Amino acid sequence: MISLLLVIAMGCGNDSDTPDSSPTPSPCPSQVEIGVLIDQTGVASEYMAPIEMAITDLTKYYNDNGLIPGALLGLVFYDDQSDPARAIPGYDFLKSQGAGVFITTSPLPVPILKQRLRQDGNIMFTLSSEPNQFAGTDRVFAAGQTQADWEIQTLMDWILEHDWDWISNGPARIGIVALLADNYQRAIF
């Protein structure tokens, strides 16, 4: 989310090489709509609720504190129900509501929407992805962990180095419960 806000904020600066002493109106729109494709009622909705709250709270924090001069952030949500068939209708709905920047919590819409994002000149941030999803596009950005195997490896290293007396207790036994529903979980396990 922070990288998303940096992109928006960078678009609001003075592009001139020379400092301008006269005040000029901000070129930024008064409201920047962010479209969020998120599961609100489907199989992952229980797990997406805290993410939706975090996106909402962070947006409110940025607006309340004026962290992007001349711009207010707005959010429009679309319930994609973790169904790839809802990616295009969701994108079209969010776009019709004024969104030009998009967030998805699932990797499923990314390959479906790459071409539309390019054609429309819009960008998307994905919170769950694979590196190959970024191939052939300059419109999709990672806002989450893209190297899942690194996440697990560093966790295992940390457990071995900081939390387990393997000399006295023997090898660490780690139990993992996983829903192998998307590429992120499959990449880990």
mmCIF file with all atom_site columns, N, CA and C in Angstrom, residues 14 80 93 139 160 183:
data_model
loop_
_atom_site.group_PDB
_atom_site.id
_atom_site.type_symbol
_atom_site.label_atom_id
_atom_site.label_alt_id
_atom_site.label_comp_id
_atom_site.label_asym_id
_atom_site.label_entity_id
_atom_site.label_seq_id
_atom_site.pdbx_PDB_ins_code
_atom_site.Cartn_x
_atom_site.Cartn_y
_atom_site.Cartn_z
_atom_site.occupancy
_atom_site.B_iso_or_equiv
_atom_site.pdbx_formal_charge
_atom_site.auth_seq_id
_atom_site.auth_comp_id
_atom_site.auth_asym_id
_atom_site.auth_atom_id
_atom_site.pdbx_PDB_model_num
ATOM 1  N N  . ASN A 1 14  ? 6.347   19.081  -8.720  1.00 0.00 ? 14  ASN A N  1
ATOM 2  C CA . ASN A 1 14  ? 6.692   20.065  -9.732  1.00 0.00 ? 14  ASN A CA 1
ATOM 3  C C  . ASN A 1 14  ? 7.690   19.412  -10.674 1.00 0.00 ? 14  ASN A C  1
ATOM 4  N N  . ASP A 1 80  ? -15.014 -9.767  -5.361  1.00 0.00 ? 80  ASP A N  1
ATOM 5  C CA . ASP A 1 80  ? -14.704 -10.716 -6.441  1.00 0.00 ? 80  ASP A CA 1
ATOM 6  C C  . ASP A 1 80  ? -14.936 -12.168 -6.031  1.00 0.00 ? 80  ASP A C  1
ATOM 7  N N  . PHE A 1 93  ? -16.475 -2.385  -13.301 1.00 0.00 ? 93  PHE A N  1
ATOM 8  C CA . PHE A 1 93  ? -17.272 -1.647  -12.315 1.00 0.00 ? 93  PHE A CA 1
ATOM 9  C C  . PHE A 1 93  ? -16.410 -0.597  -11.612 1.00 0.00 ? 93  PHE A C  1
ATOM 10 N N  . ARG A 1 139 ? 2.401   -2.607  -15.802 1.00 0.00 ? 139 ARG A N  1
ATOM 11 C CA . ARG A 1 139 ? 1.208   -2.067  -15.153 1.00 0.00 ? 139 ARG A CA 1
ATOM 12 C C  . ARG A 1 139 ? 0.831   -2.797  -13.869 1.00 0.00 ? 139 ARG A C  1
ATOM 13 N N  . LEU A 1 160 ? 15.584  -21.980 13.716  1.00 0.00 ? 160 LEU A N  1
ATOM 14 C CA . LEU A 1 160 ? 16.771  -22.753 14.077  1.00 0.00 ? 160 LEU A CA 1
ATOM 15 C C  . LEU A 1 160 ? 17.788  -21.932 14.856  1.00 0.00 ? 160 LEU A C  1
ATOM 16 N N  . ASN A 1 183 ? -1.316  -19.699 -6.223  1.00 0.00 ? 183 ASN A N  1
ATOM 17 C CA . ASN A 1 183 ? 0.079   -19.904 -6.557  1.00 0.00 ? 183 ASN A CA 1
ATOM 18 C C  . ASN A 1 183 ? 1.009   -19.594 -5.393  1.00 0.00 ? 183 ASN A C  1
#
